[in-house]
Amino acid sequence: MTPTLIWIVVGLVAVGLYLSWTAGRLDRLHARIDAARAALDAQLLRRASVAQELATSGVLDPAASIVLYEAAHAARQAVEEQREVAESELTQALRAVFADAQQVDAVREAPGGEEAALELAEAVRRVPMARRFHNDAVRAARALRLHRKVRWFRLAGHAPFPMAFEMDDEPPAALIERAA
């Protein structure tokens, strides 16, 4: 009887350790999501700030300045539920303003335009990478949270189900080509 009881206790301890390890892994994935979301928010804010600064600098024509400024302002002021839409609209405004290489060249030739164009190109290049890191972390956490053991033992606790950040993040080709 004693050897059977020992094996039962060993089995329960092994299952407990495995569940504890899984819960720790899930917690680390949630922390990774939080860090990736903070990095994404920083990159989106940087992109909107640089676009807004460029729109008010006077190096763009008035129509392009207004379009870019309004889209950047809306992206900076958007509430969380509307953030993806506002950021996509900023991306579309950037593509519309910098649709051709002549506009990029005009910005670069203006006083201070070279630095502004390089800074904007760098900002729009970093957004897709930050979004990819965030969405990869979300995908990994979702995959783990869908396992039966996580659901049955409620290893996720009260953490909300992670949501991916979906937006149009295709940078303007003319801006990227000319800044490189």
PDB file of C-alpha atoms in Angstrom:
ATOM      1  CA  MET A   1       0.000   0.000   0.000  1.00  0.00           C
ATOM      2  CA  THR A   2       2.815   2.423   0.790  1.00  0.00           C
ATOM      3  CA  PRO A   3       4.533   2.164  -2.640  1.00  0.00           C
ATOM      4  CA  THR A   4       1.201   2.896  -4.353  1.00  0.00           C
ATOM      5  CA  LEU A   5       0.640   5.952  -2.184  1.00  0.00           C
ATOM      6  CA  ILE A   6       4.168   7.181  -2.922  1.00  0.00           C
ATOM      7  CA  TRP A   7       3.602   6.836  -6.690  1.00  0.00           C
ATOM      8  CA  ILE A   8       0.303   8.722  -6.434  1.00  0.00           C
ATOM      9  CA  VAL A   9       2.000  11.551  -4.530  1.00  0.00           C
ATOM     10  CA  VAL A  10       4.893  11.628  -7.024  1.00  0.00           C
ATOM     11  CA  GLY A  11       2.390  11.750  -9.894  1.00  0.00           C
ATOM     12  CA  LEU A  12       0.433  14.571  -8.292  1.00  0.00           C
ATOM     13  CA  VAL A  13       3.613  16.531  -7.617  1.00  0.00           C
ATOM     14  CA  ALA A  14       4.718  16.054 -11.247  1.00  0.00           C
ATOM     15  CA  VAL A  15       1.348  17.230 -12.553  1.00  0.00           C
ATOM     16  CA  GLY A  16       1.463  20.200 -10.153  1.00  0.00           C
ATOM     17  CA  LEU A  17       4.964  21.150 -11.296  1.00  0.00           C
ATOM     18  CA  TYR A  18       3.933  20.865 -14.949  1.00  0.00           C
ATOM     19  CA  LEU A  19       0.867  23.054 -14.398  1.00  0.00           C
ATOM     20  CA  SER A  20       2.952  25.562 -12.457  1.00  0.00           C
ATOM     21  CA  TRP A  21       5.522  25.683 -15.256  1.00  0.00           C
ATOM     22  CA  THR A  22       2.746  26.194 -17.829  1.00  0.00           C
ATOM     23  CA  ALA A  23       1.196  28.994 -15.758  1.00  0.00           C
ATOM     24  CA  GLY A  24       4.613  30.657 -15.472  1.00  0.00           C
ATOM     25  CA  ARG A  25       5.124  30.377 -19.213  1.00  0.00           C
ATOM     26  CA  LEU A  26       1.734  31.938 -19.842  1.00  0.00           C
ATOM     27  CA  ASP A  27       2.558  34.746 -17.418  1.00  0.00           C
ATOM     28  CA  ARG A  28       5.843  35.414 -19.241  1.00  0.00           C
ATOM     29  CA  LEU A  29       3.983  35.501 -22.565  1.00  0.00           C
ATOM     30  CA  HIS A  30       1.550  38.052 -21.146  1.00  0.00           C
ATOM     31  CA  ALA A  31       4.461  40.159 -19.910  1.00  0.00           C
ATOM     32  CA  ARG A  32       6.001  39.900 -23.381  1.00  0.00           C
ATOM     33  CA  ILE A  33       2.723  41.105 -24.905  1.00  0.00           C
ATOM     34  CA  ASP A  34       2.692  44.072 -22.538  1.00  0.00           C
ATOM     35  CA  ALA A  35       6.263  44.997 -23.417  1.00  0.00           C
ATOM     36  CA  ALA A  36       5.635  44.573 -27.145  1.00  0.00           C
ATOM     37  CA  ARG A  37       2.478  46.692 -26.910  1.00  0.00           C
ATOM     38  CA  ALA A  38       4.394  49.445 -25.124  1.00  0.00           C
ATOM     39  CA  ALA A  39       7.046  49.362 -27.860  1.00  0.00           C
ATOM     40  CA  LEU A  40       4.359  49.445 -30.550  1.00  0.00           C
ATOM     41  CA  ASP A  41       2.632  52.384 -28.866  1.00  0.00           C
ATOM     42  CA  ALA A  42       5.953  54.234 -28.687  1.00  0.00           C
ATOM     43  CA  GLN A  43       6.637  53.650 -32.384  1.00  0.00           C
ATOM     44  CA  LEU A  44       3.134  54.706 -33.383  1.00  0.00           C
ATOM     45  CA  LEU A  45       3.414  57.851 -31.276  1.00  0.00           C
ATOM     46  CA  ARG A  46       6.825  58.617 -32.763  1.00  0.00           C
ATOM     47  CA  ARG A  47       5.490  58.195 -36.290  1.00  0.00           C
ATOM     48  CA  ALA A  48       2.485  60.436 -35.605  1.00  0.00           C
ATOM     49  CA  SER A  49       4.683  63.062 -33.929  1.00  0.00           C
ATOM     50  CA  VAL A  50       7.172  63.165 -36.788  1.00  0.00           C
ATOM     51  CA  ALA A  51       4.357  63.335 -39.349  1.00  0.00           C
ATOM     52  CA  GLN A  52       2.687  66.145 -37.413  1.00  0.00           C
ATOM     53  CA  GLU A  53       5.973  68.006 -37.108  1.00  0.00           C
ATOM     54  CA  LEU A  54       6.611  67.635 -40.832  1.00  0.00           C
ATOM     55  CA  ALA A  55       3.074  68.813 -41.627  1.00  0.00           C
ATOM     56  CA  THR A  56       3.582  72.007 -39.615  1.00  0.00           C
ATOM     57  CA  SER A  57       7.126  72.703 -40.825  1.00  0.00           C
ATOM     58  CA  GLY A  58       6.049  74.391 -44.046  1.00  0.00           C
ATOM     59  CA  VAL A  59       8.031  72.135 -46.378  1.00  0.00           C
ATOM     60  CA  LEU A  60       4.893  70.460 -47.751  1.00  0.00           C
ATOM     61  CA  ASP A  61       2.276  72.093 -49.927  1.00  0.00           C
ATOM     62  CA  PRO A  62      -0.779  73.329 -47.957  1.00  0.00           C
ATOM     63  CA  ALA A  63      -3.146  70.537 -49.023  1.00  0.00           C
ATOM     64  CA  ALA A  64      -0.659  67.807 -48.120  1.00  0.00           C
ATOM     65  CA  SER A  65       0.087  69.548 -44.827  1.00  0.00           C
ATOM     66  CA  ILE A  66      -3.576  69.608 -43.867  1.00  0.00           C
ATOM     67  CA  VAL A  67      -4.156  65.961 -44.807  1.00  0.00           C
ATOM     68  CA  LEU A  68      -1.069  64.801 -42.958  1.00  0.00           C
ATOM     69  CA  TYR A  69      -1.659  66.985 -39.903  1.00  0.00           C
ATOM     70  CA  GLU A  70      -5.275  65.887 -39.480  1.00  0.00           C
ATOM     71  CA  ALA A  71      -4.423  62.205 -39.840  1.00  0.00           C
ATOM     72  CA  ALA A  72      -1.500  62.465 -37.408  1.00  0.00           C
ATOM     73  CA  HIS A  73      -3.577  64.432 -34.912  1.00  0.00           C
ATOM     74  CA  ALA A  74      -6.404  61.888 -35.122  1.00  0.00           C
ATOM     75  CA  ALA A  75      -3.922  59.037 -34.582  1.00  0.00           C
ATOM     76  CA  ARG A  76      -2.458  60.720 -31.497  1.00  0.00           C
ATOM     77  CA  GLN A  77      -5.887  61.489 -30.005  1.00  0.00           C
ATOM     78  CA  ALA A  78      -7.634  58.208 -30.846  1.00  0.00           C
ATOM     79  CA  VAL A  79      -9.200  56.193 -28.064  1.00  0.00           C
ATOM     80  CA  GLU A  80      -8.158  52.564 -27.789  1.00  0.00           C
ATOM     81  CA  GLU A  81     -11.207  51.232 -29.640  1.00  0.00           C
ATOM     82  CA  GLN A  82     -10.520  53.488 -32.655  1.00  0.00           C
ATOM     83  CA  ARG A  83      -6.723  53.334 -32.578  1.00  0.00           C
ATOM     84  CA  GLU A  84      -6.265  50.745 -35.334  1.00  0.00           C
ATOM     85  CA  VAL A  85      -8.504  52.701 -37.713  1.00  0.00           C
ATOM     86  CA  ALA A  86      -6.811  56.020 -36.943  1.00  0.00           C
ATOM     87  CA  GLU A  87      -3.339  54.555 -37.415  1.00  0.00           C
ATOM     88  CA  SER A  88      -4.401  52.973 -40.717  1.00  0.00           C
ATOM     89  CA  GLU A  89      -5.724  56.336 -41.858  1.00  0.00           C
ATOM     90  CA  LEU A  90      -2.378  57.946 -40.973  1.00  0.00           C
ATOM     91  CA  THR A  91      -0.622  55.283 -43.054  1.00  0.00           C
ATOM     92  CA  GLN A  92      -2.929  55.996 -45.972  1.00  0.00           C
ATOM     93  CA  ALA A  93      -2.345  59.750 -45.605  1.00  0.00           C
ATOM     94  CA  LEU A  94       1.426  59.189 -45.626  1.00  0.00           C
ATOM     95  CA  ARG A  95       1.115  57.093 -48.776  1.00  0.00           C
ATOM     96  CA  ALA A  96      -1.062  59.755 -50.403  1.00  0.00           C
ATOM     97  CA  VAL A  97       1.297  62.617 -49.506  1.00  0.00           C
ATOM     98  CA  PHE A  98       4.439  60.729 -50.482  1.00  0.00           C
ATOM     99  CA  ALA A  99       2.957  58.870 -53.450  1.00  0.00           C
ATOM    100  CA  ASP A 100       5.647  60.035 -55.846  1.00  0.00           C
ATOM    101  CA  ALA A 101       9.351  60.566 -55.496  1.00  0.00           C
ATOM    102  CA  GLN A 102       9.064  64.234 -56.518  1.00  0.00           C
ATOM    103  CA  GLN A 103       7.279  65.065 -53.261  1.00  0.00           C
ATOM    104  CA  VAL A 104      10.000  63.333 -51.254  1.00  0.00           C
ATOM    105  CA  ASP A 105      12.689  65.196 -53.209  1.00  0.00           C
ATOM    106  CA  ALA A 106      10.890  68.500 -52.584  1.00  0.00           C
ATOM    107  CA  VAL A 107      10.836  67.807 -48.862  1.00  0.00           C
ATOM    108  CA  ARG A 108      14.485  66.800 -48.812  1.00  0.00           C
ATOM    109  CA  GLU A 109      15.548  69.956 -50.680  1.00  0.00           C
ATOM    110  CA  ALA A 110      13.783  72.282 -48.223  1.00  0.00           C
ATOM    111  CA  PRO A 111      15.796  73.630 -45.262  1.00  0.00           C
ATOM    112  CA  GLY A 112      15.719  70.947 -42.571  1.00  0.00           C
ATOM    113  CA  GLY A 113      13.850  68.634 -44.896  1.00  0.00           C
ATOM    114  CA  GLU A 114      16.618  66.063 -45.227  1.00  0.00           C
ATOM    115  CA  GLU A 115      16.554  65.311 -41.488  1.00  0.00           C
ATOM    116  CA  ALA A 116      12.748  65.352 -41.396  1.00  0.00           C
ATOM    117  CA  ALA A 117      12.482  62.925 -44.315  1.00  0.00           C
ATOM    118  CA  LEU A 118      15.041  60.566 -42.776  1.00  0.00           C
ATOM    119  CA  GLU A 119      13.336  60.677 -39.393  1.00  0.00           C
ATOM    120  CA  LEU A 120       9.921  59.997 -40.940  1.00  0.00           C
ATOM    121  CA  ALA A 121      11.309  57.160 -43.056  1.00  0.00           C
ATOM    122  CA  GLU A 122      12.858  55.590 -39.967  1.00  0.00           C
ATOM    123  CA  ALA A 123       9.616  55.963 -38.028  1.00  0.00           C
ATOM    124  CA  VAL A 124       7.468  54.371 -40.735  1.00  0.00           C
ATOM    125  CA  ARG A 125       9.974  51.508 -41.101  1.00  0.00           C
ATOM    126  CA  ARG A 126       9.838  50.664 -37.398  1.00  0.00           C
ATOM    127  CA  VAL A 127       6.051  50.482 -37.070  1.00  0.00           C
ATOM    128  CA  PRO A 128       5.610  47.222 -39.060  1.00  0.00           C
ATOM    129  CA  MET A 129       8.394  45.552 -37.079  1.00  0.00           C
ATOM    130  CA  ALA A 130       6.911  46.588 -33.728  1.00  0.00           C
ATOM    131  CA  ARG A 131       3.470  45.438 -34.843  1.00  0.00           C
ATOM    132  CA  ARG A 132       4.894  42.094 -35.992  1.00  0.00           C
ATOM    133  CA  PHE A 133       6.626  41.535 -32.619  1.00  0.00           C
ATOM    134  CA  HIS A 134       3.395  42.361 -30.796  1.00  0.00           C
ATOM    135  CA  ASN A 135       1.244  40.133 -32.969  1.00  0.00           C
ATOM    136  CA  ASP A 136       3.740  37.252 -32.694  1.00  0.00           C
ATOM    137  CA  ALA A 137       3.574  37.476 -28.900  1.00  0.00           C
ATOM    138  CA  VAL A 138      -0.229  37.547 -29.073  1.00  0.00           C
ATOM    139  CA  ARG A 139      -0.251  34.524 -31.377  1.00  0.00           C
ATOM    140  CA  ALA A 140       1.965  32.528 -28.998  1.00  0.00           C
ATOM    141  CA  ALA A 141      -0.165  33.400 -25.967  1.00  0.00           C
ATOM    142  CA  ARG A 142      -3.379  32.577 -27.802  1.00  0.00           C
ATOM    143  CA  ALA A 143      -2.009  29.208 -28.873  1.00  0.00           C
ATOM    144  CA  LEU A 144      -1.117  28.340 -25.279  1.00  0.00           C
ATOM    145  CA  ARG A 145      -4.396  29.649 -23.879  1.00  0.00           C
ATOM    146  CA  LEU A 146      -6.365  27.424 -26.267  1.00  0.00           C
ATOM    147  CA  HIS A 147      -4.876  24.246 -24.773  1.00  0.00           C
ATOM    148  CA  ARG A 148      -7.322  22.248 -22.679  1.00  0.00           C
ATOM    149  CA  LYS A 149      -5.076  22.140 -19.629  1.00  0.00           C
ATOM    150  CA  VAL A 150      -4.943  25.938 -19.523  1.00  0.00           C
ATOM    151  CA  ARG A 151      -8.725  26.247 -19.814  1.00  0.00           C
ATOM    152  CA  TRP A 152      -9.588  23.394 -17.436  1.00  0.00           C
ATOM    153  CA  PHE A 153      -7.265  24.555 -14.663  1.00  0.00           C
ATOM    154  CA  ARG A 154      -7.861  28.249 -15.414  1.00  0.00           C
ATOM    155  CA  LEU A 155      -4.137  28.908 -15.625  1.00  0.00           C
ATOM    156  CA  ALA A 156      -4.664  32.259 -17.355  1.00  0.00           C
ATOM    157  CA  GLY A 157      -6.397  33.631 -14.277  1.00  0.00           C
ATOM    158  CA  HIS A 158      -8.357  36.786 -15.022  1.00  0.00           C
ATOM    159  CA  ALA A 159      -6.050  38.089 -17.749  1.00  0.00           C
ATOM    160  CA  PRO A 160      -7.977  39.293 -20.793  1.00  0.00           C
ATOM    161  CA  PHE A 161      -7.674  37.292 -23.982  1.00  0.00           C
ATOM    162  CA  PRO A 162      -4.861  38.913 -25.988  1.00  0.00           C
ATOM    163  CA  MET A 163      -5.885  40.789 -29.110  1.00  0.00           C
ATOM    164  CA  ALA A 164      -3.691  41.412 -32.141  1.00  0.00           C
ATOM    165  CA  PHE A 165      -3.172  44.942 -33.446  1.00  0.00           C
ATOM    166  CA  GLU A 166      -4.414  44.963 -37.026  1.00  0.00           C
ATOM    167  CA  MET A 167      -3.722  48.010 -39.154  1.00  0.00           C
ATOM    168  CA  ASP A 168      -2.500  49.058 -42.555  1.00  0.00           C
ATOM    169  CA  ASP A 169       1.220  49.629 -42.020  1.00  0.00           C
ATOM    170  CA  GLU A 170       2.563  49.569 -45.578  1.00  0.00           C
ATOM    171  CA  PRO A 171       5.067  52.449 -45.725  1.00  0.00           C
ATOM    172  CA  PRO A 172       5.132  54.867 -48.664  1.00  0.00           C
ATOM    173  CA  ALA A 173       7.520  53.286 -51.171  1.00  0.00           C
ATOM    174  CA  ALA A 174       8.867  56.605 -52.477  1.00  0.00           C
ATOM    175  CA  LEU A 175       9.774  57.764 -48.971  1.00  0.00           C
ATOM    176  CA  ILE A 176      11.566  54.532 -48.086  1.00  0.00           C
ATOM    177  CA  GLU A 177      13.449  54.366 -51.407  1.00  0.00           C
ATOM    178  CA  ARG A 178      14.611  57.973 -51.309  1.00  0.00           C
ATOM    179  CA  ALA A 179      15.629  57.878 -47.648  1.00  0.00           C
ATOM    180  CA  ALA A 180      17.712  54.737 -48.006  1.00  0.00           C
TER     181      ALA A 180
END
